[in-house]
mmCIF file of C-alpha atoms in Angstrom:
data_model
loop_
_atom_site.group_PDB
_atom_site.id
_atom_site.type_symbol
_atom_site.label_atom_id
_atom_site.label_comp_id
_atom_site.label_asym_id
_atom_site.label_seq_id
_atom_site.Cartn_x
_atom_site.Cartn_y
_atom_site.Cartn_z
ATOM 1 C CA ASP A 1 63.152 -11.520 72.438
ATOM 2 C CA GLY A 2 59.711 -11.921 75.120
ATOM 3 C CA ALA A 3 57.342 -11.976 73.304
ATOM 4 C CA ARG A 4 53.547 -10.104 74.243
ATOM 5 C CA HIS A 5 50.485 -11.197 73.502
ATOM 6 C CA ASP A 6 47.534 -8.848 74.494
ATOM 7 C CA PHE A 7 44.122 -11.530 75.529
ATOM 8 C CA THR A 8 41.618 -8.363 77.175
ATOM 9 C CA GLU A 9 39.154 -7.770 75.963
ATOM 10 C CA GLY A 10 38.928 -4.893 73.077
ATOM 11 C CA GLY A 11 42.196 -4.726 72.911
ATOM 12 C CA LEU A 12 43.387 -2.571 76.055
ATOM 13 C CA TYR A 13 46.922 -2.450 75.069
ATOM 14 C CA THR A 14 47.236 -2.815 71.995
ATOM 15 C CA LEU A 15 48.830 -0.049 70.564
ATOM 16 C CA ALA A 16 46.715 1.516 68.116
ATOM 17 C CA ASP A 17 48.580 1.959 64.761
ATOM 18 C CA GLY A 18 48.497 6.114 64.297
ATOM 19 C CA THR A 19 50.367 5.606 67.920
ATOM 20 C CA LYS A 20 53.152 3.400 66.870
ATOM 21 C CA ASN A 21 53.668 5.542 64.106
ATOM 22 C CA SER A 22 53.959 8.365 66.010
ATOM 23 C CA LEU A 23 56.180 7.291 68.898
ATOM 24 C CA ARG A 24 58.315 5.672 65.881
ATOM 25 C CA GLY A 25 58.707 8.740 64.035
ATOM 26 C CA LEU A 26 59.582 10.902 66.774
ATOM 27 C CA ALA A 27 62.113 13.464 65.296
ATOM 28 C CA GLU A 28 63.418 13.785 68.987
ATOM 29 C CA PRO A 29 63.289 12.392 72.029
ATOM 30 C CA VAL A 30 60.369 13.576 74.642
ATOM 31 C CA ASP A 31 60.908 12.869 78.921
ATOM 32 C CA LEU A 32 57.402 12.093 80.005
ATOM 33 C CA THR A 33 57.358 11.982 83.800
ATOM 34 C CA PHE A 34 54.438 9.849 85.195
ATOM 35 C CA VAL A 35 52.806 11.767 88.859
ATOM 36 C CA TYR A 36 50.946 9.562 91.407
ATOM 37 C CA THR A 37 50.612 9.732 95.033
ATOM 38 C CA ARG A 38 50.837 6.202 95.876
ATOM 39 C CA ARG A 39 50.345 6.505 99.604
ATOM 40 C CA VAL A 40 46.561 8.296 99.374
ATOM 41 C CA GLY A 41 46.074 6.504 95.928
ATOM 42 C CA GLN A 42 46.046 3.367 97.690
ATOM 43 C CA ASP A 43 42.842 4.522 99.565
ATOM 44 C CA TYR A 44 41.015 4.384 96.205
ATOM 45 C CA PRO A 45 39.998 1.331 94.322
ATOM 46 C CA ALA A 46 38.908 2.958 91.174
ATOM 47 C CA ILE A 47 42.436 5.257 91.212
ATOM 48 C CA ARG A 48 44.279 2.673 92.281
ATOM 49 C CA ALA A 49 44.416 0.444 89.095
ATOM 50 C CA TYR A 50 44.176 3.353 86.663
ATOM 51 C CA ALA A 51 47.029 3.426 87.895
ATOM 52 C CA ALA A 52 48.258 0.429 87.288
ATOM 53 C CA ARG A 53 46.511 0.347 84.164
ATOM 54 C CA VAL A 54 48.662 4.488 82.856
ATOM 55 C CA ARG A 55 51.466 2.944 84.235
ATOM 56 C CA GLU A 56 51.489 -0.540 81.700
ATOM 57 C CA LEU A 57 50.230 1.590 78.743
ATOM 58 C CA LEU A 58 53.664 4.137 79.645
ATOM 59 C CA GLN A 59 55.294 0.733 79.107
ATOM 60 C CA ALA A 60 53.869 -0.500 75.656
ATOM 61 C CA TYR A 61 54.920 3.084 74.287
ATOM 62 C CA LYS A 62 58.204 2.532 75.376
ATOM 63 C CA GLY A 63 58.575 -0.486 73.751
ATOM 64 C CA VAL A 64 57.200 0.840 70.543
ATOM 65 C CA ALA A 65 59.543 4.135 70.997
ATOM 66 C CA GLY A 66 62.891 2.992 72.448
ATOM 67 C CA TYR A 67 65.238 5.542 73.527
ATOM 68 C CA ARG A 68 62.949 8.536 71.477
ATOM 69 C CA LEU A 69 60.886 7.905 74.768
ATOM 70 C CA GLN A 70 62.334 8.267 78.419
ATOM 71 C CA ILE A 71 59.435 8.095 80.888
ATOM 72 C CA ARG A 72 59.959 8.514 84.996
ATOM 73 C CA GLU A 73 57.540 8.456 87.365
ATOM 74 C CA ILE A 74 57.983 10.563 91.403
ATOM 75 C CA ASP A 75 55.522 9.907 93.980
ATOM 76 C CA PRO A 76 55.532 13.495 95.892
ATOM 77 C CA SER A 77 55.833 14.006 99.201
ATOM 78 C CA PRO A 78 54.186 17.838 100.957
ATOM 79 C CA PHE A 79 56.156 19.992 100.887
ATOM 80 C CA SER A 80 59.073 18.733 98.717
ATOM 81 C CA ARG A 81 61.396 19.249 95.268
ATOM 82 C CA GLU A 82 59.427 16.597 93.737
ATOM 83 C CA GLU A 83 56.074 18.493 94.296
ATOM 84 C CA ASP A 84 57.699 21.800 93.888
ATOM 85 C CA GLU A 85 58.930 20.842 90.306
ATOM 86 C CA VAL A 86 54.854 19.234 89.833
ATOM 87 C CA ILE A 87 52.624 22.504 90.867
ATOM 88 C CA ASP A 88 55.306 24.594 88.963
ATOM 89 C CA ALA A 89 53.937 22.126 86.121
ATOM 90 C CA GLY A 90 50.288 22.579 86.706
ATOM 91 C CA ILE A 91 49.794 19.014 87.374
ATOM 92 C CA SER A 92 46.162 19.197 89.492
ATOM 93 C CA ALA A 93 45.658 18.738 93.752
ATOM 94 C CA ILE A 94 43.051 16.889 94.201
ATOM 95 C CA GLU A 95 42.403 16.657 97.902
ATOM 96 C CA THR A 96 40.581 13.648 99.257
ATOM 97 C CA GLY A 97 40.084 14.648 103.683
ATOM 98 C CA GLY A 98 43.270 13.799 104.707
ATOM 99 C CA SER A 99 46.124 14.821 105.455
ATOM 100 C CA ASP A 100 48.381 14.783 102.178
ATOM 101 C CA PRO A 101 46.634 15.594 98.172
ATOM 102 C CA LEU A 102 46.263 13.011 95.607
ATOM 103 C CA TYR A 103 48.228 13.836 92.066
ATOM 104 C CA PHE A 104 47.537 11.605 89.129
ATOM 105 C CA GLY A 105 48.872 13.784 85.635
ATOM 106 C CA LEU A 106 51.782 13.264 83.855
ATOM 107 C CA ILE A 107 54.079 15.936 82.623
ATOM 108 C CA GLY A 108 55.893 15.718 79.057
ATOM 109 C CA ARG A 109 58.873 17.868 77.839
ATOM 110 C CA ASN A 110 60.777 18.149 74.298
ATOM 111 C CA ARG A 111 64.352 18.730 74.404
ATOM 112 C CA VAL A 112 63.095 23.041 74.212
ATOM 113 C CA ASP A 113 62.414 23.083 77.340
ATOM 114 C CA ASP A 114 57.958 23.378 76.289
ATOM 115 C CA VAL A 115 55.763 21.174 78.629
ATOM 116 C CA ARG A 116 52.724 20.109 78.599
ATOM 117 C CA VAL A 117 50.353 18.221 80.748
ATOM 118 C CA ILE A 118 47.531 15.660 81.069
ATOM 119 C CA PRO A 119 46.871 17.869 84.312
ATOM 120 C CA PHE A 120 44.534 15.370 86.622
ATOM 121 C CA LEU A 121 44.355 11.659 84.929
ATOM 122 C CA SER A 122 40.835 11.115 85.582
ATOM 123 C CA PRO A 123 39.484 7.046 85.656
ATOM 124 C CA ASP A 124 36.479 7.986 83.493
ATOM 125 C CA SER A 125 38.608 9.246 80.471
ATOM 126 C CA GLU A 126 39.781 6.043 79.936
ATOM 127 C CA SER A 127 38.632 5.605 76.911
ATOM 128 C CA THR A 128 40.465 8.824 75.885
ATOM 129 C CA LEU A 129 43.729 7.523 77.387
ATOM 130 C CA GLU A 130 45.679 6.417 74.395
ATOM 131 C CA TYR A 131 44.208 9.373 72.045
ATOM 132 C CA ASP A 132 45.633 11.294 75.356
ATOM 133 C CA LEU A 133 48.877 10.132 75.785
ATOM 134 C CA THR A 134 49.534 10.598 72.174
ATOM 135 C CA ARG A 135 48.725 14.002 71.233
ATOM 136 C CA LEU A 136 50.258 15.165 74.204
ATOM 137 C CA ILE A 137 53.363 13.895 72.544
ATOM 138 C CA THR A 138 53.281 14.843 69.253
ATOM 139 C CA ARG A 139 52.181 18.375 70.165
ATOM 140 C CA LEU A 140 55.667 18.249 72.003
ATOM 141 C CA ASP A 141 57.252 16.851 69.156
ATOM 142 C CA GLN A 142 56.302 18.933 66.507
ATOM 143 C CA PRO A 143 55.405 22.159 68.504
ATOM 144 C CA ASP A 144 54.306 24.085 65.488
ATOM 145 C CA PRO A 145 50.735 21.975 64.477
ATOM 146 C CA PRO A 146 49.501 21.404 61.368
ATOM 147 C CA VAL A 147 47.169 23.747 59.962
ATOM 148 C CA VAL A 148 43.593 22.341 58.678
ATOM 149 C CA THR A 149 41.560 24.534 56.173
ATOM 150 C CA VAL A 150 37.853 24.352 56.644
ATOM 151 C CA LEU A 151 35.190 24.940 54.191
ATOM 152 C CA SER A 152 32.108 24.932 54.814
ATOM 153 C CA SER A 153 28.472 26.253 54.955
ATOM 154 C CA LEU A 154 27.596 25.464 58.336
ATOM 155 C CA ARG A 155 27.315 27.929 60.914
ATOM 156 C CA GLY A 156 28.971 25.492 64.119
ATOM 157 C CA MET A 157 31.782 25.320 61.799
ATOM 158 C CA GLN A 158 32.900 28.192 60.789
ATOM 159 C CA GLY A 159 36.141 29.314 63.106
ATOM 160 C CA ASP A 160 39.333 27.935 64.478
ATOM 161 C CA GLY A 161 36.993 26.165 67.190
ATOM 162 C CA ARG A 162 39.465 28.061 69.884
ATOM 163 C CA GLU A 163 36.068 28.928 71.667
ATOM 164 C CA ASP A 164 32.594 28.232 69.989
ATOM 165 C CA GLY A 165 31.423 26.177 67.317
ATOM 166 C CA TYR A 166 30.170 22.358 66.702
ATOM 167 C CA PHE A 167 32.123 19.432 68.832
ATOM 168 C CA ILE A 168 34.247 18.400 65.614
ATOM 169 C CA LEU A 169 35.957 21.842 65.455
ATOM 170 C CA ARG A 170 36.850 22.720 69.526
ATOM 171 C CA GLU A 171 38.247 19.056 69.611
ATOM 172 C CA ALA A 172 40.275 19.224 66.528
ATOM 173 C CA ALA A 173 41.657 22.761 67.397
ATOM 174 C CA LYS A 174 42.970 20.883 70.403
ATOM 175 C CA SER A 175 45.929 18.614 68.594
ATOM 176 C CA PHE A 176 45.347 21.313 64.579
ATOM 177 C CA GLN A 177 45.295 24.531 64.347
ATOM 178 C CA MET A 178 41.865 25.637 62.642
ATOM 179 C CA GLN A 179 41.353 27.936 59.676
ATOM 180 C CA PRO A 180 38.708 29.033 58.348
ATOM 181 C CA LEU A 181 37.948 29.870 54.448
ATOM 182 C CA PRO A 182 34.967 32.066 53.665
ATOM 183 C CA ALA A 183 32.630 31.330 51.456
ATOM 184 C CA ASP A 184 34.038 33.279 48.752
ATOM 185 C CA PHE A 185 37.780 32.153 48.367
ATOM 186 C CA VAL A 186 40.013 32.804 45.332
ATOM 187 C CA SER A 187 42.792 31.415 47.087
ATOM 188 C CA ILE A 188 43.782 28.707 49.005
ATOM 189 C CA PRO A 189 46.215 29.175 51.512
ATOM 190 C CA GLU A 190 50.090 28.576 50.411
ATOM 191 C CA ASN A 191 49.920 27.207 54.773
ATOM 192 C CA ALA A 192 47.530 24.180 54.055
ATOM 193 C CA ASP A 193 48.419 21.117 55.126
ATOM 194 C CA VAL A 194 45.263 19.477 55.353
ATOM 195 C CA LEU A 195 42.178 20.881 53.304
ATOM 196 C CA PHE A 196 38.024 20.196 55.452
ATOM 197 C CA ILE A 197 34.933 20.250 53.048
ATOM 198 C CA ALA A 198 31.495 19.366 55.258
ATOM 199 C CA HIS A 199 28.721 20.670 53.820
ATOM 200 C CA PRO A 200 30.571 23.103 51.272
ATOM 201 C CA PRO A 201 28.623 26.332 49.874
ATOM 202 C CA GLU A 202 27.531 25.650 46.807
ATOM 203 C CA LEU A 203 31.691 26.341 44.084
ATOM 204 C CA THR A 204 32.411 28.473 40.660
ATOM 205 C CA GLU A 205 34.297 26.908 38.352
ATOM 206 C CA TYR A 206 36.474 28.647 40.016
ATOM 207 C CA GLN A 207 36.500 27.331 42.925
ATOM 208 C CA LEU A 208 36.264 24.369 42.710
ATOM 209 C CA TYR A 209 39.801 24.284 40.017
ATOM 210 C CA LEU A 210 41.216 25.740 42.784
ATOM 211 C CA ILE A 211 40.487 22.468 45.505
ATOM 212 C CA ASP A 212 40.594 20.227 42.521
ATOM 213 C CA GLN A 213 45.181 21.760 41.764
ATOM 214 C CA TYR A 214 45.313 21.461 45.737
ATOM 215 C CA LEU A 215 44.214 17.992 45.440
ATOM 216 C CA LEU A 216 47.013 16.733 42.956
ATOM 217 C CA ARG A 217 49.647 18.244 44.735
ATOM 218 C CA THR A 218 48.812 17.783 48.236
ATOM 219 C CA GLY A 219 45.943 15.061 48.343
ATOM 220 C CA ARG A 220 45.032 16.055 51.914
ATOM 221 C CA ALA A 221 41.601 16.253 52.233
ATOM 222 C CA LEU A 222 38.701 15.084 54.364
ATOM 223 C CA ILE A 223 34.834 15.763 52.154
ATOM 224 C CA LEU A 224 32.012 15.355 54.654
ATOM 225 C CA LEU A 225 29.261 16.428 52.372
ATOM 226 C CA ASP A 226 24.931 15.331 52.842
#
């Protein structure tokens, strides 16, 4: 068997433990289609280099997931069946000023025909590439996201995070179902997968007891206190 070592500064090709655990724990195979208009991208050094980075990262994912992850790459030509496929999936066409548009994105599918996409793989987002890719795969493997119940006295930490709130709440809402817990709560919802407490309001003895019992049952909580 061959061995692979990552000698790049910052470990560009070393997957995070969370990514490895997600890939090894896939319940059903996931199909990924890397969409890249190679002949157009070759004219843009940043795109060309980033395409190589994406391709190598996908192979690293494949090396961990094995048969659970199927990967293919397509190079859509204008007015072709492949172009119809990527447009229908929601991949963005980037006009370059030439005769052909640039397609540069990812399509993910699971066995029940759920589809999730990264419409455009911007080189400016390289630092979050692994996170974005792992999130896409995880959401295909687990269509129903975990429920995070949030208790906070901060206005920016209240709500479901889909439209407003602090950055951390809006980012979390991309991967989880955020469920606010009112300050006068008398129970913790049974569907709470994680309890997220951020600078909570003053709690009664009974509320503290409820939190204590939740932690004893699940042990899943993130608590931020000033």
